[in-house]
Every structure is written in C-alpha cells, then in structure tokens.
C-alpha cells in the first residue's frame, strides 16, 4: 500500500474526535492528501448500519447481531473508501476501527476471539499501520461525554461495561505493541495534539528510511 493507515482508539470521551481533526489539519498543512473518516460509518451503507447500532431504542439487540453489524459496516467502509484511498497514496485517519470491536464486543460483551475472526474477514488484510490509543480511564471519559451530548446506545452502558472496554484496550496495546502508540489523554488538548504530531512525524521518517 502506498498510503498510511492511522486509527484512533480509546474509551468514549477520551478525545479521539478532537485529536483526529487536529492531526488531519496538521497533515494537510504538511501537504499530504488526507481522508478523515469514522466508524461505525464512513460510507452511506455503513452510516445506515451505524444508525441501527446506536439507536437507544434498540435495547433488545443481541450481542452477536451487534458484533456482526459492526463488522459488516467495517467491510463496506474498507472496500468502498479505506482501501481505495490507501492505494491512491492518501493518509487515511479513521476514528475507531477493528480494535473497537475487540474491546467492546470481544472483551466487554464477552464474545471473545470470534470477534477478531469475523473482523479479519471483514477487513481482508487492510490493517492499520499505526494506532493512537488515547489512554483515559472510563469514568473520566464518561464524565466528559455526559456533560457534552445525548448518549447513544453503547454510551448508555454502565460503568462496569466501560471499565471492561478500558481493560480490553490495555490488553490490545500489549498484543499489538508494534503498531500501538499510547498517549496519556488526561492532559490538555494542545499537549496531546503536540505529542501526536511528533509521533506521526517520527513514523513518517521511519517509514521513509525503511523504503
Ligand atoms: P471521543 O471522540 O473520544 O468520544 P471527543 O473528542 O468527542 O472524544 O471529546 C469528548 C468531550 O471531551 C468533548 O466535549 C471534548 O471537547 C472534550 N475533550 C476532548 N479532549 C479533551 C481534553 N484533553 N481535556 C478535556 N476535555 C476534552
Ligand atoms: P463513536 O461515535 O466513535 O463514539 P465516541 O465518540 O463516544 O467514542 O462510536 C459509537 C459507539 O460505538 C461507541 O460507544 C463505541 C461503539 N463501538 C463498538 O462497540 N464497536 C465498534 O466496532 C465500534 C467502531 C464502535
């Protein structure tokens, strides 16, 4: 792949959306072609699946259905948008990706390794090059979103669910240590953005040296 695939992960309210926008701005100023996208969503079909998934009235949704819908939404997103952009040499910045399914559906819902397996099928080999993990305990993230917006179906889960998501991410950062970059997300927006910019630039240099 000619492009660079960067994902942002972390609990709800850890600052992913804020930081991904700042990095997109920075990359564009550096002259890169950037595709900024999100999951679940990013294409018309994937956004329609997002609406199904996050509707707070769908309280009866089964965990397996939920895991398959996230994976289906991702399959379409990769095929229609992410892979073509990478082939065209763009920097793709994606707010959440497959690790969210492993943390939320695999660990927190307790569905285990089957979630990784269905997602490997969904992404067909399109793995992130780097993943910024915004490290913030779940209770602090929850406080930030509770005061800022209406909560979607997943955000309405209780603190023990969100603590399990956080524990899941801490395992993922060990398993995928080669691509994970951990960022202390309890600091100010500007301090975090500066560290992400530095890490991004260091990655671009490492990659150019390796080519
Ligand atoms: P996420 O996409 O991870 O859910 P957001 O970027 O939407 O997180 O941030 C959630 C809320 O927290 C927003 O109101 C945002 O302005 C605020 N926020 C983001 N980063 C910080 C930070 N470093 N310190 C304090 N508040 C923050
Ligand atoms: P998002 O809009 O990114 O929420 P936030 O901005 O609060 O981080 O994602 C919506 C919800 O969907 C969020 O609670 C996390 C959840 N989610 C999963 O459970 N599995 C997944 O694979 C993805 C991509 C998201």
PDB file of C-alpha atoms and ligand atoms in Angstrom:
ATOM      1  CA  UNK A   1       0.000   0.000   0.000  1.00  0.00           C
ATOM      2  CA  UNK A   2       1.290   3.462  -0.885  1.00  0.00           C
ATOM      3  CA  UNK A   3      -0.730   5.360   1.742  1.00  0.00           C
ATOM      4  CA  UNK A   4      -0.611   5.403   5.545  1.00  0.00           C
ATOM      5  CA  UNK A   5      -3.476   3.980   7.589  1.00  0.00           C
ATOM      6  CA  UNK A   6      -3.799   5.539  11.061  1.00  0.00           C
ATOM      7  CA  UNK A   7      -6.526   4.646  13.544  1.00  0.00           C
ATOM      8  CA  UNK A   8      -7.556   6.339  16.791  1.00  0.00           C
ATOM      9  CA  UNK A   9      -8.812   4.181  19.635  1.00  0.00           C
ATOM     10  CA  UNK A  10      -9.844   4.642  23.240  1.00  0.00           C
ATOM     11  CA  UNK A  11     -12.857   4.791  25.533  1.00  0.00           C
ATOM     12  CA  UNK A  12     -15.821   7.070  24.835  1.00  0.00           C
ATOM     13  CA  UNK A  13     -14.863  10.647  25.658  1.00  0.00           C
ATOM     14  CA  UNK A  14     -11.098  10.069  25.528  1.00  0.00           C
ATOM     15  CA  UNK A  15     -10.714  12.805  22.885  1.00  0.00           C
ATOM     16  CA  UNK A  16     -10.393  10.805  19.640  1.00  0.00           C
ATOM     17  CA  UNK A  17     -12.636  13.050  17.543  1.00  0.00           C
ATOM     18  CA  UNK A  18     -10.961  16.209  18.833  1.00  0.00           C
ATOM     19  CA  UNK A  19      -7.457  14.893  18.173  1.00  0.00           C
ATOM     20  CA  UNK A  20      -8.091  13.263  14.798  1.00  0.00           C
ATOM     21  CA  UNK A  21      -9.360  16.580  13.431  1.00  0.00           C
ATOM     22  CA  UNK A  22      -6.252  18.381  14.679  1.00  0.00           C
ATOM     23  CA  UNK A  23      -3.956  15.762  13.129  1.00  0.00           C
ATOM     24  CA  UNK A  24      -5.885  15.965   9.827  1.00  0.00           C
ATOM     25  CA  UNK A  25      -5.365  19.738   9.763  1.00  0.00           C
ATOM     26  CA  UNK A  26      -1.663  19.300  10.502  1.00  0.00           C
ATOM     27  CA  UNK A  27      -1.183  16.644   7.795  1.00  0.00           C
ATOM     28  CA  UNK A  28      -2.959  18.830   5.224  1.00  0.00           C
ATOM     29  CA  UNK A  29      -0.705  21.755   6.157  1.00  0.00           C
ATOM     30  CA  UNK A  30       2.274  19.455   5.539  1.00  0.00           C
ATOM     31  CA  UNK A  31       0.917  18.869   2.031  1.00  0.00           C
ATOM     32  CA  UNK A  32      -0.470  15.352   2.466  1.00  0.00           C
ATOM     33  CA  UNK A  33      -3.716  14.226   0.885  1.00  0.00           C
ATOM     34  CA  UNK A  34      -5.900  13.192   3.842  1.00  0.00           C
ATOM     35  CA  UNK A  35      -9.069  11.118   4.115  1.00  0.00           C
ATOM     36  CA  UNK A  36     -10.700  11.639   7.518  1.00  0.00           C
ATOM     37  CA  UNK A  37     -13.327   9.053   8.358  1.00  0.00           C
ATOM     38  CA  UNK A  38     -15.003   7.255  11.259  1.00  0.00           C
ATOM     39  CA  UNK A  39     -16.546   4.013  12.426  1.00  0.00           C
ATOM     40  CA  UNK A  40     -19.177   2.850  12.547  1.00  0.00           C
ATOM     41  CA  UNK A  41     -19.810   4.839   9.368  1.00  0.00           C
ATOM     42  CA  UNK A  42     -17.837   6.468   6.592  1.00  0.00           C
ATOM     43  CA  UNK A  43     -19.985   5.359   3.617  1.00  0.00           C
ATOM     44  CA  UNK A  44     -23.766   5.579   3.042  1.00  0.00           C
ATOM     45  CA  UNK A  45     -24.298   1.846   3.765  1.00  0.00           C
ATOM     46  CA  UNK A  46     -22.017   1.954   6.832  1.00  0.00           C
ATOM     47  CA  UNK A  47     -23.751   5.086   8.166  1.00  0.00           C
ATOM     48  CA  UNK A  48     -27.146   3.357   7.779  1.00  0.00           C
ATOM     49  CA  UNK A  49     -25.777   0.438   9.855  1.00  0.00           C
ATOM     50  CA  UNK A  50     -24.445   2.994  12.388  1.00  0.00           C
ATOM     51  CA  UNK A  51     -27.963   4.361  12.871  1.00  0.00           C
ATOM     52  CA  UNK A  52     -29.252   0.830  13.584  1.00  0.00           C
ATOM     53  CA  UNK A  53     -26.428   0.143  16.044  1.00  0.00           C
ATOM     54  CA  UNK A  54     -26.551   3.337  18.069  1.00  0.00           C
ATOM     55  CA  UNK A  55     -30.323   3.911  18.255  1.00  0.00           C
ATOM     56  CA  UNK A  56     -31.022   3.912  22.032  1.00  0.00           C
ATOM     57  CA  UNK A  57     -34.457   2.356  21.411  1.00  0.00           C
ATOM     58  CA  UNK A  58     -32.871  -0.914  20.122  1.00  0.00           C
ATOM     59  CA  UNK A  59     -32.444  -2.264  23.628  1.00  0.00           C
ATOM     60  CA  UNK A  60     -33.216  -5.844  22.513  1.00  0.00           C
ATOM     61  CA  UNK A  61     -30.234  -6.051  20.129  1.00  0.00           C
ATOM     62  CA  UNK A  62     -28.389  -9.335  20.660  1.00  0.00           C
ATOM     63  CA  UNK A  63     -24.611  -9.151  21.227  1.00  0.00           C
ATOM     64  CA  UNK A  64     -23.851 -11.400  18.245  1.00  0.00           C
ATOM     65  CA  UNK A  65     -26.066  -9.252  15.983  1.00  0.00           C
ATOM     66  CA  UNK A  66     -24.245  -6.183  17.276  1.00  0.00           C
ATOM     67  CA  UNK A  67     -20.802  -7.694  16.549  1.00  0.00           C
ATOM     68  CA  UNK A  68     -21.840  -8.755  13.025  1.00  0.00           C
ATOM     69  CA  UNK A  69     -23.323  -5.335  12.227  1.00  0.00           C
ATOM     70  CA  UNK A  70     -20.132  -3.536  13.301  1.00  0.00           C
ATOM     71  CA  UNK A  71     -18.125  -5.960  11.150  1.00  0.00           C
ATOM     72  CA  UNK A  72     -20.498  -5.530   8.165  1.00  0.00           C
ATOM     73  CA  UNK A  73     -20.296  -1.768   8.426  1.00  0.00           C
ATOM     74  CA  UNK A  74     -16.475  -2.047   8.502  1.00  0.00           C
ATOM     75  CA  UNK A  75     -16.328  -4.420   5.494  1.00  0.00           C
ATOM     76  CA  UNK A  76     -18.168  -1.880   3.337  1.00  0.00           C
ATOM     77  CA  UNK A  77     -16.071   1.000   4.693  1.00  0.00           C
ATOM     78  CA  UNK A  78     -12.795  -0.774   3.881  1.00  0.00           C
ATOM     79  CA  UNK A  79     -13.893  -1.898   0.408  1.00  0.00           C
ATOM     80  CA  UNK A  80     -15.508   1.365  -0.695  1.00  0.00           C
ATOM     81  CA  UNK A  81     -13.365   4.004   0.962  1.00  0.00           C
ATOM     82  CA  UNK A  82     -10.314   2.987   3.008  1.00  0.00           C
ATOM     83  CA  UNK A  83      -8.564   0.562   0.636  1.00  0.00           C
ATOM     84  CA  UNK A  84      -9.019   2.729  -2.500  1.00  0.00           C
ATOM     85  CA  UNK A  85      -7.683   5.773  -0.610  1.00  0.00           C
ATOM     86  CA  UNK A  86      -4.611   3.846   0.572  1.00  0.00           C
ATOM     87  CA  UNK A  87      -3.997   2.547  -2.940  1.00  0.00           C
ATOM     88  CA  UNK A  88      -4.139   6.158  -4.175  1.00  0.00           C
ATOM     89  CA  UNK A  89      -1.425   7.122  -1.643  1.00  0.00           C
ATOM     90  CA  UNK A  90      -3.575   9.068   0.867  1.00  0.00           C
ATOM     91  CA  UNK A  91      -3.202   9.280   4.605  1.00  0.00           C
ATOM     92  CA  UNK A  92      -6.343   7.661   5.992  1.00  0.00           C
ATOM     93  CA  UNK A  93      -7.256   8.799   9.507  1.00  0.00           C
ATOM     94  CA  UNK A  94     -10.006   6.651  10.996  1.00  0.00           C
ATOM     95  CA  UNK A  95     -11.834   7.420  14.259  1.00  0.00           C
ATOM     96  CA  UNK A  96     -12.136   3.852  15.663  1.00  0.00           C
ATOM     97  CA  UNK A  97     -11.561   0.626  13.714  1.00  0.00           C
ATOM     98  CA  UNK A  98     -11.369  -3.124  14.349  1.00  0.00           C
ATOM     99  CA  UNK A  99      -9.813  -2.768  17.836  1.00  0.00           C
ATOM    100  CA  UNK A 100     -13.052  -1.098  18.988  1.00  0.00           C
ATOM    101  CA  UNK A 101     -14.924  -4.302  18.146  1.00  0.00           C
ATOM    102  CA  UNK A 102     -12.386  -6.422  20.019  1.00  0.00           C
ATOM    103  CA  UNK A 103     -12.566  -4.116  23.084  1.00  0.00           C
ATOM    104  CA  UNK A 104     -16.359  -3.534  23.145  1.00  0.00           C
ATOM    105  CA  UNK A 105     -17.820  -6.742  21.681  1.00  0.00           C
ATOM    106  CA  UNK A 106     -14.918  -9.154  22.334  1.00  0.00           C
ATOM    107  CA  UNK A 107     -13.935  -8.141  25.865  1.00  0.00           C
ATOM    108  CA  UNK A 108     -16.793  -6.059  27.318  1.00  0.00           C
ATOM    109  CA  UNK A 109     -19.679  -8.106  25.820  1.00  0.00           C
ATOM    110  CA  UNK A 110     -17.679 -11.282  26.462  1.00  0.00           C
ATOM    111  CA  UNK A 111     -17.895 -12.635  22.882  1.00  0.00           C
ATOM    112  CA  UNK A 112     -14.201 -13.473  22.836  1.00  0.00           C
ATOM    113  CA  UNK A 113     -11.887 -14.260  19.942  1.00  0.00           C
ATOM    114  CA  UNK A 114     -14.714 -14.881  17.425  1.00  0.00           C
ATOM    115  CA  UNK A 115     -14.942 -11.087  17.175  1.00  0.00           C
ATOM    116  CA  UNK A 116     -11.358 -10.838  15.956  1.00  0.00           C
ATOM    117  CA  UNK A 117     -12.004 -13.656  13.459  1.00  0.00           C
ATOM    118  CA  UNK A 118     -15.095 -12.057  11.852  1.00  0.00           C
ATOM    119  CA  UNK A 119     -13.258  -8.750  11.678  1.00  0.00           C
ATOM    120  CA  UNK A 120     -10.205 -10.282   9.980  1.00  0.00           C
ATOM    121  CA  UNK A 121     -12.693 -11.493   7.362  1.00  0.00           C
ATOM    122  CA  UNK A 122     -14.299  -8.021   7.162  1.00  0.00           C
ATOM    123  CA  UNK A 123     -11.062  -6.106   6.602  1.00  0.00           C
ATOM    124  CA  UNK A 124      -9.487  -8.555   4.118  1.00  0.00           C
ATOM    125  CA  UNK A 125      -5.924  -7.715   5.190  1.00  0.00           C
ATOM    126  CA  UNK A 126      -6.263  -3.927   5.451  1.00  0.00           C
ATOM    127  CA  UNK A 127      -4.577  -3.448   8.852  1.00  0.00           C
ATOM    128  CA  UNK A 128      -3.671  -0.092  10.423  1.00  0.00           C
ATOM    129  CA  UNK A 129      -0.013   0.997  10.209  1.00  0.00           C
ATOM    130  CA  UNK A 130      -0.282   2.862  13.496  1.00  0.00           C
ATOM    131  CA  UNK A 131      -2.918   3.167  16.192  1.00  0.00           C
ATOM    132  CA  UNK A 132      -3.038   6.090  18.598  1.00  0.00           C
ATOM    133  CA  UNK A 133      -4.513   4.802  21.851  1.00  0.00           C
ATOM    134  CA  UNK A 134      -5.918   7.665  23.875  1.00  0.00           C
ATOM    135  CA  UNK A 135      -5.410   6.310  27.342  1.00  0.00           C
ATOM    136  CA  UNK A 136      -8.063   7.618  29.730  1.00  0.00           C
ATOM    137  CA  UNK A 137      -9.861   5.619  32.439  1.00  0.00           C
ATOM    138  CA  UNK A 138     -13.511   5.009  31.527  1.00  0.00           C
ATOM    139  CA  UNK A 139     -15.004   7.065  34.373  1.00  0.00           C
ATOM    140  CA  UNK A 140     -13.133  10.183  33.233  1.00  0.00           C
ATOM    141  CA  UNK A 141     -14.228   9.728  29.610  1.00  0.00           C
ATOM    142  CA  UNK A 142     -17.817   9.156  30.702  1.00  0.00           C
ATOM    143  CA  UNK A 143     -17.774  12.415  32.685  1.00  0.00           C
ATOM    144  CA  UNK A 144     -16.627  14.330  29.605  1.00  0.00           C
ATOM    145  CA  UNK A 145     -19.377  12.977  27.319  1.00  0.00           C
ATOM    146  CA  UNK A 146     -22.159  13.082  29.896  1.00  0.00           C
ATOM    147  CA  UNK A 147     -21.868  16.848  30.060  1.00  0.00           C
ATOM    148  CA  UNK A 148     -21.416  17.302  26.289  1.00  0.00           C
ATOM    149  CA  UNK A 149     -24.087  15.305  24.370  1.00  0.00           C
ATOM    150  CA  UNK A 150     -27.039  12.874  24.301  1.00  0.00           C
ATOM    151  CA  UNK A 151     -25.728   9.369  24.932  1.00  0.00           C
ATOM    152  CA  UNK A 152     -26.048   6.676  22.222  1.00  0.00           C
ATOM    153  CA  UNK A 153     -26.960   3.009  22.952  1.00  0.00           C
ATOM    154  CA  UNK A 154     -23.373   1.951  23.714  1.00  0.00           C
ATOM    155  CA  UNK A 155     -22.550   5.059  25.730  1.00  0.00           C
ATOM    156  CA  UNK A 156     -25.596   4.307  27.906  1.00  0.00           C
ATOM    157  CA  UNK A 157     -23.987   1.075  29.147  1.00  0.00           C
ATOM    158  CA  UNK A 158     -22.975   1.194  32.819  1.00  0.00           C
ATOM    159  CA  UNK A 159     -19.518   1.952  34.201  1.00  0.00           C
ATOM    160  CA  UNK A 160     -18.603  -1.738  34.654  1.00  0.00           C
ATOM    161  CA  UNK A 161     -19.070  -2.253  30.863  1.00  0.00           C
ATOM    162  CA  UNK A 162     -16.877   0.762  30.116  1.00  0.00           C
ATOM    163  CA  UNK A 163     -14.248  -0.405  32.615  1.00  0.00           C
ATOM    164  CA  UNK A 164     -14.171  -3.757  30.775  1.00  0.00           C
ATOM    165  CA  UNK A 165     -13.692  -1.865  27.473  1.00  0.00           C
ATOM    166  CA  UNK A 166     -10.746   0.002  29.006  1.00  0.00           C
ATOM    167  CA  UNK A 167      -9.207  -3.253  30.311  1.00  0.00           C
ATOM    168  CA  UNK A 168      -9.667  -4.725  26.818  1.00  0.00           C
ATOM    169  CA  UNK A 169      -7.725  -1.856  25.273  1.00  0.00           C
ATOM    170  CA  UNK A 170      -4.913  -2.322  27.782  1.00  0.00           C
ATOM    171  CA  UNK A 171      -4.603  -5.937  26.592  1.00  0.00           C
ATOM    172  CA  UNK A 172      -4.749  -4.862  22.938  1.00  0.00           C
ATOM    173  CA  UNK A 173      -1.885  -2.442  23.403  1.00  0.00           C
ATOM    174  CA  UNK A 174       0.282  -5.393  24.536  1.00  0.00           C
ATOM    175  CA  UNK A 175      -0.892  -7.720  21.758  1.00  0.00           C
ATOM    176  CA  UNK A 176      -0.402  -5.107  19.018  1.00  0.00           C
ATOM    177  CA  UNK A 177       2.607  -3.375  20.602  1.00  0.00           C
ATOM    178  CA  UNK A 178       4.253  -2.997  17.164  1.00  0.00           C
ATOM    179  CA  UNK A 179       1.598  -0.547  15.954  1.00  0.00           C
ATOM    180  CA  UNK A 180       0.187   0.918  19.201  1.00  0.00           C
ATOM    181  CA  UNK A 181       1.270   4.387  20.345  1.00  0.00           C
ATOM    182  CA  UNK A 182      -0.083   5.131  23.826  1.00  0.00           C
ATOM    183  CA  UNK A 183      -0.989   8.707  24.599  1.00  0.00           C
ATOM    184  CA  UNK A 184      -1.797   9.979  28.081  1.00  0.00           C
ATOM    185  CA  UNK A 185      -5.209  11.523  27.324  1.00  0.00           C
ATOM    186  CA  UNK A 186      -5.700  13.182  30.713  1.00  0.00           C
ATOM    187  CA  UNK A 187      -3.666  16.226  29.636  1.00  0.00           C
ATOM    188  CA  UNK A 188      -4.772  19.376  27.799  1.00  0.00           C
ATOM    189  CA  UNK A 189      -5.975  19.179  24.188  1.00  0.00           C
ATOM    190  CA  UNK A 190      -2.896  21.087  22.969  1.00  0.00           C
ATOM    191  CA  UNK A 191      -0.359  18.938  24.870  1.00  0.00           C
ATOM    192  CA  UNK A 192      -1.911  15.767  23.462  1.00  0.00           C
ATOM    193  CA  UNK A 193      -2.046  17.188  19.927  1.00  0.00           C
ATOM    194  CA  UNK A 194       1.638  18.146  20.093  1.00  0.00           C
ATOM    195  CA  UNK A 195       2.664  14.625  21.107  1.00  0.00           C
ATOM    196  CA  UNK A 196       0.525  13.059  18.355  1.00  0.00           C
ATOM    197  CA  UNK A 197       2.095  15.378  15.754  1.00  0.00           C
ATOM    198  CA  UNK A 198       5.598  14.413  16.936  1.00  0.00           C
ATOM    199  CA  UNK A 199       4.807  10.692  16.876  1.00  0.00           C
ATOM    200  CA  UNK A 200       3.262  10.999  13.426  1.00  0.00           C
ATOM    201  CA  UNK A 201       6.289  12.810  12.032  1.00  0.00           C
ATOM    202  CA  UNK A 202       8.657  10.249  13.590  1.00  0.00           C
ATOM    203  CA  UNK A 203       6.657   7.459  11.929  1.00  0.00           C
ATOM    204  CA  UNK A 204       6.847   9.161   8.518  1.00  0.00           C
ATOM    205  CA  UNK A 205      10.641   9.429   8.878  1.00  0.00           C
ATOM    206  CA  UNK A 206      10.994   5.761   9.993  1.00  0.00           C
ATOM    207  CA  UNK A 207       8.900   4.608   7.073  1.00  0.00           C
ATOM    208  CA  UNK A 208      10.808   6.687   4.532  1.00  0.00           C
ATOM    209  CA  UNK A 209      14.085   5.239   5.867  1.00  0.00           C
ATOM    210  CA  UNK A 210      12.716   1.695   5.596  1.00  0.00           C
ATOM    211  CA  UNK A 211      11.653   2.136   1.936  1.00  0.00           C
TER     212      UNK A 211
HETATM  213  P1  LIG B   1     -14.288  10.853  21.737  1.00  0.00           P
HETATM  214  O1  LIG B   1     -14.332  11.056  20.240  1.00  0.00           O
HETATM  215  O2  LIG B   1     -13.129  10.007  22.159  1.00  0.00           O
HETATM  216  O3  LIG B   1     -15.589  10.378  22.321  1.00  0.00           O
HETATM  217  P2  LIG B   1     -14.293  13.775  21.914  1.00  0.00           P
HETATM  218  O4  LIG B   1     -13.133  14.303  21.146  1.00  0.00           O
HETATM  219  O5  LIG B   1     -15.653  13.833  21.263  1.00  0.00           O
HETATM  220  O6  LIG B   1     -13.987  12.278  22.413  1.00  0.00           O
HETATM  221  O7  LIG B   1     -14.314  14.532  23.324  1.00  0.00           O
HETATM  222  C1  LIG B   1     -15.383  14.340  24.270  1.00  0.00           C
HETATM  223  C2  LIG B   1     -15.599  15.646  25.034  1.00  0.00           C
HETATM  224  O8  LIG B   1     -14.444  15.936  25.815  1.00  0.00           O
HETATM  225  C3  LIG B   1     -15.818  16.871  24.121  1.00  0.00           C
HETATM  226  O9  LIG B   1     -16.730  17.740  24.753  1.00  0.00           O
HETATM  227  C4  LIG B   1     -14.431  17.485  24.037  1.00  0.00           C
HETATM  228  O10 LIG B   1     -14.480  18.884  23.811  1.00  0.00           O
HETATM  229  C5  LIG B   1     -13.857  17.193  25.420  1.00  0.00           C
HETATM  230  N1  LIG B   1     -12.391  16.981  25.393  1.00  0.00           N
HETATM  231  C6  LIG B   1     -11.646  16.435  24.399  1.00  0.00           C
HETATM  232  N2  LIG B   1     -10.342  16.391  24.742  1.00  0.00           N
HETATM  233  C7  LIG B   1     -10.249  16.897  25.990  1.00  0.00           C
HETATM  234  C8  LIG B   1      -9.149  17.114  26.906  1.00  0.00           C
HETATM  235  N3  LIG B   1      -7.890  16.787  26.609  1.00  0.00           N
HETATM  236  N4  LIG B   1      -9.433  17.653  28.106  1.00  0.00           N
HETATM  237  C9  LIG B   1     -10.709  17.972  28.443  1.00  0.00           C
HETATM  238  N5  LIG B   1     -11.796  17.818  27.628  1.00  0.00           N
HETATM  239  C10 LIG B   1     -11.565  17.268  26.422  1.00  0.00           C
HETATM  240  P1  LIG B   2     -18.314   6.741  18.397  1.00  0.00           P
HETATM  241  O1  LIG B   2     -19.310   7.563  17.678  1.00  0.00           O
HETATM  242  O2  LIG B   2     -16.927   6.743  17.915  1.00  0.00           O
HETATM  243  O3  LIG B   2     -18.361   7.123  19.944  1.00  0.00           O
HETATM  244  P2  LIG B   2     -17.405   8.062  20.800  1.00  0.00           P
HETATM  245  O4  LIG B   2     -17.253   9.358  20.053  1.00  0.00           O
HETATM  246  O5  LIG B   2     -18.165   8.198  22.068  1.00  0.00           O
HETATM  247  O6  LIG B   2     -16.088   7.389  21.035  1.00  0.00           O
HETATM  248  O7  LIG B   2     -18.793   5.232  18.433  1.00  0.00           O
HETATM  249  C1  LIG B   2     -20.072   4.913  18.808  1.00  0.00           C
HETATM  250  C2  LIG B   2     -20.103   3.782  19.810  1.00  0.00           C
HETATM  251  O8  LIG B   2     -19.911   2.532  19.153  1.00  0.00           O
HETATM  252  C3  LIG B   2     -19.050   3.895  20.896  1.00  0.00           C
HETATM  253  O9  LIG B   2     -19.700   3.773  22.154  1.00  0.00           O
HETATM  254  C4  LIG B   2     -18.173   2.691  20.673  1.00  0.00           C
HETATM  255  C5  LIG B   2     -19.040   1.721  19.928  1.00  0.00           C
HETATM  256  N1  LIG B   2     -18.317   0.809  19.014  1.00  0.00           N
HETATM  257  C6  LIG B   2     -18.342  -0.570  19.267  1.00  0.00           C
HETATM  258  O10 LIG B   2     -18.941  -1.021  20.264  1.00  0.00           O
HETATM  259  N2  LIG B   2     -17.721  -1.415  18.388  1.00  0.00           N
HETATM  260  C7  LIG B   2     -17.088  -0.967  17.264  1.00  0.00           C
HETATM  261  O11 LIG B   2     -16.519  -1.769  16.468  1.00  0.00           O
HETATM  262  C8  LIG B   2     -17.060   0.470  17.017  1.00  0.00           C
HETATM  263  C9  LIG B   2     -16.381   1.016  15.788  1.00  0.00           C
HETATM  264  C10 LIG B   2     -17.695   1.311  17.918  1.00  0.00           C
END
